[in-house]
Short mmCIF file of C-alpha atoms in Angstrom, two decimals:
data_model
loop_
_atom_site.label_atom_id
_atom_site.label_comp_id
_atom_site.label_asym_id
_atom_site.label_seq_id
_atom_site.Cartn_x
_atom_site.Cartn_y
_atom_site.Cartn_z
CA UNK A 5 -210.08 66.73 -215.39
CA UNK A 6 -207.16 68.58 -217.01
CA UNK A 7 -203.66 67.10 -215.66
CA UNK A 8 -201.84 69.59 -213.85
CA UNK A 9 -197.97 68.80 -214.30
CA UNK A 10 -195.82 68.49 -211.76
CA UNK A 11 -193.66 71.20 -212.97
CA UNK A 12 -196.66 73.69 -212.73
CA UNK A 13 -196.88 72.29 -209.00
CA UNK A 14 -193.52 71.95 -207.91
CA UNK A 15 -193.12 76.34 -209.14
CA UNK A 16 -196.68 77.19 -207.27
CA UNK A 17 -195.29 75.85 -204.33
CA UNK A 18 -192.22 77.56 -204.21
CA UNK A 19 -193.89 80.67 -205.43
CA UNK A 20 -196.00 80.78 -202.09
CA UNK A 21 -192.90 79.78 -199.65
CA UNK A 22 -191.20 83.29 -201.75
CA UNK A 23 -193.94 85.03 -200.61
CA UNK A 24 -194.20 83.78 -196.98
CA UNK A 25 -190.83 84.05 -196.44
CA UNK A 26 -191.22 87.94 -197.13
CA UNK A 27 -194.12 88.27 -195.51
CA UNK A 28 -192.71 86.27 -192.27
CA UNK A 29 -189.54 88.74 -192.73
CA UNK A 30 -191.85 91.77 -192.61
CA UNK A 31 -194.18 91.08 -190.08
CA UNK A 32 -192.80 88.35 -188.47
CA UNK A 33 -194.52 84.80 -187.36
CA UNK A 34 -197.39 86.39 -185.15
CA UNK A 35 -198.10 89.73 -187.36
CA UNK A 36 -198.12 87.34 -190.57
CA UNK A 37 -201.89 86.97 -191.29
CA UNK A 38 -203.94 84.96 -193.66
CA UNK A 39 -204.50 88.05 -195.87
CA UNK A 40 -200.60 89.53 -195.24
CA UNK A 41 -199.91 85.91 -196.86
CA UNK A 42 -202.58 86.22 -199.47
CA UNK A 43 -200.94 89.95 -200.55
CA UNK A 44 -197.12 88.71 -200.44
CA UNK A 45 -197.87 85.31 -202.82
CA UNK A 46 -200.24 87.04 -205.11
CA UNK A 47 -202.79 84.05 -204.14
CA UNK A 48 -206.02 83.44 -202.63
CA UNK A 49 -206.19 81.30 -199.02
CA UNK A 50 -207.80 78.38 -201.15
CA UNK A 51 -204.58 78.26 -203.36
CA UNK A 52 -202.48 78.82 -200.40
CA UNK A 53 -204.00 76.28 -198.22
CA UNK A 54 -204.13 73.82 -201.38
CA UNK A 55 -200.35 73.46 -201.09
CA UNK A 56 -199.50 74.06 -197.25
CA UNK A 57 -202.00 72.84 -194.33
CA UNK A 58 -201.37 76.11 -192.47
CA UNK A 59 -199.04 79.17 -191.51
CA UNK A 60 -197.15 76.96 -188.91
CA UNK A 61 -196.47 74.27 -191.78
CA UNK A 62 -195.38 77.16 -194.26
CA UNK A 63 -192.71 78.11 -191.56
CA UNK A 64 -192.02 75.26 -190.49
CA UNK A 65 -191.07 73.97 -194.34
CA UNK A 66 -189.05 77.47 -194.67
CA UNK A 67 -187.13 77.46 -191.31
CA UNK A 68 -186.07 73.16 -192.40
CA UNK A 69 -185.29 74.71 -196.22
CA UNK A 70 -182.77 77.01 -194.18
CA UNK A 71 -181.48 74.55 -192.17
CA UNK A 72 -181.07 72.14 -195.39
CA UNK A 73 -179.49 74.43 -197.25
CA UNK A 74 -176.88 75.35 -194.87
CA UNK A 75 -176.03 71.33 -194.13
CA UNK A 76 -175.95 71.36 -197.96
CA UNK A 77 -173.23 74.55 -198.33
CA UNK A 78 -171.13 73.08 -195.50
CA UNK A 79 -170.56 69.62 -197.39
CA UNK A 80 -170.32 70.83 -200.86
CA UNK A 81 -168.17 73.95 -199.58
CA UNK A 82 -167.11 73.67 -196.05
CA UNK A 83 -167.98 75.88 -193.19
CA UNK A 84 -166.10 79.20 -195.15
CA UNK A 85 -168.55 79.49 -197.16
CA UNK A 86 -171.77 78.94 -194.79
CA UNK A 87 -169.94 81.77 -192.99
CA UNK A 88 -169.49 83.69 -195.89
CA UNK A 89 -173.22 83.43 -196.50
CA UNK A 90 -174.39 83.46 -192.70
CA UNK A 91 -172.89 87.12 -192.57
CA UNK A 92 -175.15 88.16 -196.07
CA UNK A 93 -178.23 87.55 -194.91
CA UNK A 94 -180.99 89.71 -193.77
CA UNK A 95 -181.24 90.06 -190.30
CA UNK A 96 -185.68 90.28 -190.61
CA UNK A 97 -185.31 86.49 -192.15
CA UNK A 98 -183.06 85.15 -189.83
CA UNK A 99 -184.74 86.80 -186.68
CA UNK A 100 -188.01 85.55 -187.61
CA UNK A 101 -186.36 81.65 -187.59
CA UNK A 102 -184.47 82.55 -184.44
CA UNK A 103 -187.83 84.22 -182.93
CA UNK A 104 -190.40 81.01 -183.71
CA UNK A 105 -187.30 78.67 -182.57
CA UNK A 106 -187.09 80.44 -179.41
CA UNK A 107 -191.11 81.10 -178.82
CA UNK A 108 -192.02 77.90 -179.83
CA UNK A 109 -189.36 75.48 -177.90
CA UNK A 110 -192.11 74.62 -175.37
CA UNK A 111 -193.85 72.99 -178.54
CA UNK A 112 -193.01 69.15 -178.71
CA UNK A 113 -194.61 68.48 -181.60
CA UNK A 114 -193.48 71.33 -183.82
CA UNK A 115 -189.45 70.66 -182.06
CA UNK A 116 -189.74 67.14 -183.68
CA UNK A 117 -190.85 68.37 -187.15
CA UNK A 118 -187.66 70.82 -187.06
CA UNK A 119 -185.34 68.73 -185.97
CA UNK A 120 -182.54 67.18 -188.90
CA UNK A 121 -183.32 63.41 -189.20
CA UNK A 122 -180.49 61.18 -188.19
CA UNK A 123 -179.61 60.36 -191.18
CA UNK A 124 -178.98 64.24 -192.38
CA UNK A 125 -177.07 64.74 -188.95
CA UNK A 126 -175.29 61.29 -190.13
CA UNK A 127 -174.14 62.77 -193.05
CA UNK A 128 -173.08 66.22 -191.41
CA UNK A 129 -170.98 64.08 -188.69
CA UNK A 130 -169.09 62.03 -191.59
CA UNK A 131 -168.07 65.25 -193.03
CA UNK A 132 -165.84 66.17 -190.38
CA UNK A 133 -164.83 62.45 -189.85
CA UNK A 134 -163.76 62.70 -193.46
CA UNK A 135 -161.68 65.60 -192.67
CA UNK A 136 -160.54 64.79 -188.92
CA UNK A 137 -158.91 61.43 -191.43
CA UNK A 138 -157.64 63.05 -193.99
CA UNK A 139 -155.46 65.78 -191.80
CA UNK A 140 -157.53 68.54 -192.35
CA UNK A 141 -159.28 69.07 -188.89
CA UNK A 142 -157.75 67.77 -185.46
CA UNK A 143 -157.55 64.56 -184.34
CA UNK A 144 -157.08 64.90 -180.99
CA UNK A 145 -161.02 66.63 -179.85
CA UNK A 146 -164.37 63.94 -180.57
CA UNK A 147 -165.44 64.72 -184.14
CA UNK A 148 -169.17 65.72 -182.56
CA UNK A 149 -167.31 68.70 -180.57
CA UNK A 150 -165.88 69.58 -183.42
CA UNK A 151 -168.89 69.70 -185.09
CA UNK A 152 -170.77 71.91 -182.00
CA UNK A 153 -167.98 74.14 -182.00
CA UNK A 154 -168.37 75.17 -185.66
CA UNK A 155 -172.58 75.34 -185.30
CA UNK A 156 -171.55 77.77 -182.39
CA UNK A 157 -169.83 80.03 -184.24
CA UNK A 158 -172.35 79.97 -187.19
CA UNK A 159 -174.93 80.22 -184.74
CA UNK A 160 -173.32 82.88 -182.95
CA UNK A 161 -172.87 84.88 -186.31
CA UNK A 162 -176.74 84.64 -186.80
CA UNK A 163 -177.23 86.68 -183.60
CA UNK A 164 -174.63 89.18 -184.90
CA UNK A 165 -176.42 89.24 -187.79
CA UNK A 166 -179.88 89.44 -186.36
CA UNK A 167 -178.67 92.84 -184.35
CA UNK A 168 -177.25 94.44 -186.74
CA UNK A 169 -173.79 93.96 -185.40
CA UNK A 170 -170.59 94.39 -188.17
CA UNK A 171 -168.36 91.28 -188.26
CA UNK A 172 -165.65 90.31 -191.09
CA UNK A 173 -166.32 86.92 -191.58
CA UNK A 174 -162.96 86.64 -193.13
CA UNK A 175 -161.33 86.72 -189.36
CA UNK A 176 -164.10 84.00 -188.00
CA UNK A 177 -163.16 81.93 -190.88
CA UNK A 178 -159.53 82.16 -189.75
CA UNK A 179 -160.10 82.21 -186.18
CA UNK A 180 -162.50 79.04 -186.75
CA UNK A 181 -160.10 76.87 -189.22
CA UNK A 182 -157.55 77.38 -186.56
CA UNK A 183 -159.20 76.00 -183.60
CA UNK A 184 -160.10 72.87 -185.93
CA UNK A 185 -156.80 72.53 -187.52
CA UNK A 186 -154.60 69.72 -186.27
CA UNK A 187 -151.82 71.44 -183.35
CA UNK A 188 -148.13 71.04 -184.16
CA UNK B 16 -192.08 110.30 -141.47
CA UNK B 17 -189.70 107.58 -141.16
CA UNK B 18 -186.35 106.87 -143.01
CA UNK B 19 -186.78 103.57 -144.82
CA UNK B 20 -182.72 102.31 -145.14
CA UNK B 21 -180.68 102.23 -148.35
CA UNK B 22 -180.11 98.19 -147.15
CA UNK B 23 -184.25 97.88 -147.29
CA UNK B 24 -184.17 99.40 -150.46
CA UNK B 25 -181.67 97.19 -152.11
CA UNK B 26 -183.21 93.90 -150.94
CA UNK B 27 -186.47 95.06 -151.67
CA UNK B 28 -185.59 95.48 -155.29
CA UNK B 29 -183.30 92.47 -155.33
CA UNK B 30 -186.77 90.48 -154.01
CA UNK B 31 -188.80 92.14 -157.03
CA UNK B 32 -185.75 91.21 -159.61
CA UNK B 33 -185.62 87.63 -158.78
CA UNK B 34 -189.34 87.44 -158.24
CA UNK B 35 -189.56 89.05 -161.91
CA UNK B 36 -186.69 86.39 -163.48
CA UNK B 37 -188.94 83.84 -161.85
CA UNK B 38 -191.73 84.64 -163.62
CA UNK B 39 -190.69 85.52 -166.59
CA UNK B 40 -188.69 82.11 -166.68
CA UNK B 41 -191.85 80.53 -166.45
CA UNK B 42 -194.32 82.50 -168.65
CA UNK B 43 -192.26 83.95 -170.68
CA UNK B 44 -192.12 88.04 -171.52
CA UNK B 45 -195.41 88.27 -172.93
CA UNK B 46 -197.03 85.76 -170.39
CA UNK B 47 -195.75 87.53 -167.90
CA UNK B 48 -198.88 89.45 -166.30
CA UNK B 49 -198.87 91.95 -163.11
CA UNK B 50 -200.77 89.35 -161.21
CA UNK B 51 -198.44 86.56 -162.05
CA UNK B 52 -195.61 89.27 -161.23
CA UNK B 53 -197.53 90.19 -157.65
CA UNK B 54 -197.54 86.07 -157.15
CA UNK B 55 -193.61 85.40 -157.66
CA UNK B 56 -192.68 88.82 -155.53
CA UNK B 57 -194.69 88.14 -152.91
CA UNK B 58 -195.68 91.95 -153.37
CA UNK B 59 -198.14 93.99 -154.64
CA UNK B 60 -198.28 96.17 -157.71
CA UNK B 61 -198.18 99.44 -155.99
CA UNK B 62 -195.07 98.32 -154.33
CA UNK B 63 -192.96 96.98 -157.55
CA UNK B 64 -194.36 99.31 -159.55
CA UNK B 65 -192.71 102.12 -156.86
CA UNK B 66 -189.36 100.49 -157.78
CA UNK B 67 -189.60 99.71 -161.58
CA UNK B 68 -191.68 101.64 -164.22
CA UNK B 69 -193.13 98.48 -165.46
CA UNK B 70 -192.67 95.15 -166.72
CA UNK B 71 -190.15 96.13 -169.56
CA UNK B 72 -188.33 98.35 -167.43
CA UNK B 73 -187.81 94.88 -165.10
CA UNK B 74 -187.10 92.77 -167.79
CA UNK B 75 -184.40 95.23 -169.12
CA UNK B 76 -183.08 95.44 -165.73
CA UNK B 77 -182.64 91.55 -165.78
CA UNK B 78 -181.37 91.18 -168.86
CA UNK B 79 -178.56 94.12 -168.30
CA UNK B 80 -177.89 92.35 -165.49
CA UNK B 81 -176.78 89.08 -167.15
CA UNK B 82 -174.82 91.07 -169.96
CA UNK B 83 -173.01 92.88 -166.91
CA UNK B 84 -172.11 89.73 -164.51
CA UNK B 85 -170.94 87.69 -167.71
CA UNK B 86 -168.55 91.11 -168.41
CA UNK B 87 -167.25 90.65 -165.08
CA UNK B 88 -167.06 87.05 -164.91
CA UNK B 89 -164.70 87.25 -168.44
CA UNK B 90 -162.80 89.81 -167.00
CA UNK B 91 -162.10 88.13 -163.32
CA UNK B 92 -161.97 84.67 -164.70
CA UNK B 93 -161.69 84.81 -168.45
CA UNK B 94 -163.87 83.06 -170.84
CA UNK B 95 -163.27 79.40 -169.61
CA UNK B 96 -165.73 80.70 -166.37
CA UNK B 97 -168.14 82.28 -168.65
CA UNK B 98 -168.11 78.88 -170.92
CA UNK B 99 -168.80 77.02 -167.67
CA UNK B 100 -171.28 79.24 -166.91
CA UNK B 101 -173.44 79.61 -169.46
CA UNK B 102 -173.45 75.82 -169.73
CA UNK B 103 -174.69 75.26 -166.36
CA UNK B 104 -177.75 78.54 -167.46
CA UNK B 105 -181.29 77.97 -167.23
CA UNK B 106 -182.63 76.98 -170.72
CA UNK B 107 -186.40 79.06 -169.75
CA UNK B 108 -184.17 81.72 -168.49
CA UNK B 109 -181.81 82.22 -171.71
CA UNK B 110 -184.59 81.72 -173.84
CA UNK B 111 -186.53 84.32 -172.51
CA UNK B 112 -183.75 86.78 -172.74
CA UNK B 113 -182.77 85.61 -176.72
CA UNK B 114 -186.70 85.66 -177.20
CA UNK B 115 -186.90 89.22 -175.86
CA UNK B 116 -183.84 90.05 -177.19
CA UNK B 117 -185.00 88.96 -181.12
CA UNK B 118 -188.98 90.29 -180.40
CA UNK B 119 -187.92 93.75 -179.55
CA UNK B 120 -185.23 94.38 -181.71
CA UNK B 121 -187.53 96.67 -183.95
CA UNK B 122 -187.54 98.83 -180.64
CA UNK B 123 -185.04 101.33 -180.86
CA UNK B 124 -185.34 102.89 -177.27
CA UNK B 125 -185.26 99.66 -175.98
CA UNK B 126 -182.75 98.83 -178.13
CA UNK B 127 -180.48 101.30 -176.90
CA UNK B 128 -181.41 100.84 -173.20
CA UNK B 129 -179.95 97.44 -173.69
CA UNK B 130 -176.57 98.19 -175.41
CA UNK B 131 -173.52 98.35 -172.67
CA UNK B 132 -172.34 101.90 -172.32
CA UNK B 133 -168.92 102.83 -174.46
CA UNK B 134 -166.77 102.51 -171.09
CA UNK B 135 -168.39 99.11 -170.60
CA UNK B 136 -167.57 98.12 -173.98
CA UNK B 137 -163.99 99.65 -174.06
CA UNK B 138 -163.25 97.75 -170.54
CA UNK B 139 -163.83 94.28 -172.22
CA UNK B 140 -161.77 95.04 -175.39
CA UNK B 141 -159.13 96.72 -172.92
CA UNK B 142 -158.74 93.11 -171.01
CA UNK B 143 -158.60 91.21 -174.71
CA UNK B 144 -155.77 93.73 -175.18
CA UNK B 145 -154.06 92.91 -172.32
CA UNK B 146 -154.03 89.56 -173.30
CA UNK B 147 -152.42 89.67 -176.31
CA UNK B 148 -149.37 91.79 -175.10
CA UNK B 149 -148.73 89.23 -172.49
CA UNK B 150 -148.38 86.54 -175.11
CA UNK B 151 -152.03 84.54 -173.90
CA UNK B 152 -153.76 85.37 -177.20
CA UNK B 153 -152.67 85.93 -180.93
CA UNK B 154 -151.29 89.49 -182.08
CA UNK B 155 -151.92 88.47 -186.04
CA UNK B 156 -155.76 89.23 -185.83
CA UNK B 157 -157.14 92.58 -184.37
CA UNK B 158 -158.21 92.40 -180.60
CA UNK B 159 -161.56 93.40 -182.16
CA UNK B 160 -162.49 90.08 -183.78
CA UNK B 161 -161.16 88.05 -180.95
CA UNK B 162 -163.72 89.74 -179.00
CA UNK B 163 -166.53 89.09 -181.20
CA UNK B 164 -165.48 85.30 -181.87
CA UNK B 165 -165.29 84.70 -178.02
CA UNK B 166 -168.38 86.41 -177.83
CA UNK B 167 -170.31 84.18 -180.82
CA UNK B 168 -168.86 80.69 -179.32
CA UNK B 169 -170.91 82.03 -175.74
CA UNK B 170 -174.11 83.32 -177.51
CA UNK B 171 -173.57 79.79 -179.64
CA UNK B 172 -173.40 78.19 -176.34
CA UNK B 173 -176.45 80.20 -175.39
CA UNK B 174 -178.49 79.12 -178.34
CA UNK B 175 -177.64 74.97 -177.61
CA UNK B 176 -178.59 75.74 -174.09
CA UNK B 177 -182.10 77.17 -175.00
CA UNK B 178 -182.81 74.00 -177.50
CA UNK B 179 -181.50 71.52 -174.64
CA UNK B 180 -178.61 70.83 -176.70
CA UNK B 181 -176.06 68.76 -174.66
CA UNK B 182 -172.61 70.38 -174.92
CA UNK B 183 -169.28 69.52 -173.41
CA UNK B 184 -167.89 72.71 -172.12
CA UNK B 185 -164.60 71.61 -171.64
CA UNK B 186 -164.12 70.80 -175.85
CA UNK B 187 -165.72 73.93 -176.37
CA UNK B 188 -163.30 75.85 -174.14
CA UNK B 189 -160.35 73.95 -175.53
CA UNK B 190 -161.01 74.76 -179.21
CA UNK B 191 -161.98 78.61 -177.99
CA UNK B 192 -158.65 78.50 -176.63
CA UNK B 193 -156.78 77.20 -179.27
CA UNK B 194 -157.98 79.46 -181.86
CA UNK B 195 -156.93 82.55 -179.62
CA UNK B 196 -153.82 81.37 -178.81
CA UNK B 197 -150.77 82.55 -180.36
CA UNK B 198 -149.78 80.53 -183.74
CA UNK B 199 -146.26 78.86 -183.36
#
């Protein structure tokens, strides 16, 4: 049996979560079919299958890679820059996430495979601590409010976004660093 | 042929619109059949169908209804009420409307049926307006992006509501506040 490296694996797999991700943007969750996915990753169901166990799992490991990656651009950038990049992306994509999250709340099972572990919220919650004790962001409000409020507004922008609404996310980067800056 | 009253017409259809909320609260849009509609009325389908055009034409009715009342409420009581509000929504009801909302935006008569009218709009950014000449909000950034920030903390609100997210809405209104509030 030839050895198949795990370089060849680890690019097959992100090769087919490319191509569900456009086919999810085009068709969304319930028009993306087994053949739709088959067209959009260049693969057969076999190969597809091989990697993921099903559609579901293929969203749900694109809607976590979203989530991730956002956490990710907060902490290494702060919450300018997950604005900045909130505001750039394509309204299809994020629907589709804000769609299945919606449709599928009623789903237990599929909630608990989308929700951060509590060690990644950990690590999003010692951010702002970190800043709250350095002088950065207020003192004065619980350091999980803070953290709500700024989700809100990012979440908020992905609605904008998702309708085709125009913001500047310069002025909800202002507006948003001054209702977490320390008052005078 | 008698005259049926303009007061039996109004609480007919207010008995069809809550009936209709009802049910699609609990089935959500697409689970929302006629017979399911006929059950939470208490009417038939001949008469809600002589009121509405069909089950869209309810759920936009609905759904323009919460955009309008949260208008007013802003406008009569100012954001802190909406904030207070919106905490205290309905998770199946929000997510219905968000669900509907992100489904059907690739419906551009529907689309526009749900989008307040100009005057509507105008009203709401007249009130910000207001605000800032009499000191209660900041005069650096234009009254257009204090709208839309207010407006992304509520639909961020909206989307913790939907996901069962617990949320102070006292912090929230505090750091809403403080970012619209004139800089010293």
């Amino acid at each position: 049996v030839p050895k198949v490296s795990q370089e060849h694996l680890d690019a097959r797999r992100a090769q087919i979560l490319d191509g569900a991700r456009r086919a999810f943007s085009r068709w969304g969750y319930e028009g993306t079919t087994v053949a739709r996915l088959e067209e959009e990753t260049g693969l057969s169901r076999g190969a597809i299958f091989h990697y993921f166990k099903g559609k579901r799992d293929l969203f749900v490991q694109l809607a976590l890679d979203v989530d991730r990656s956002y956490r990710q651009l907060i902490m290494a950038e702060g919450f300018d820059a997950a604005i900045r990049a909130m505001a750039n992306e394509s309204a299809e994509w994020i629907g589709v996430v804000l769609e299945t999250h919606a449709q599928l709340r009623h789903d237990p099972e599929l909630e608990k495979l989308m929700t951060p572990s509590p060690e990644d919220q950990m690590r999003l919650i010692e951010w702002f601590r970190d800043r709250q004790e350095d002088g950065t962001f207020r003192a004065d409000v619980e350091v999980m409010e803070l953290g709500r409020f700024a989700t809100m507004v990012l979440n908020g922008l992905a609605l904008r976004v998702v309708a085709g609404d125009e913001t500047d996310p310069e002025a909800t980067i202002r507006l948003l660093n001054d209702a977490l800056a320390p008052r005078e």
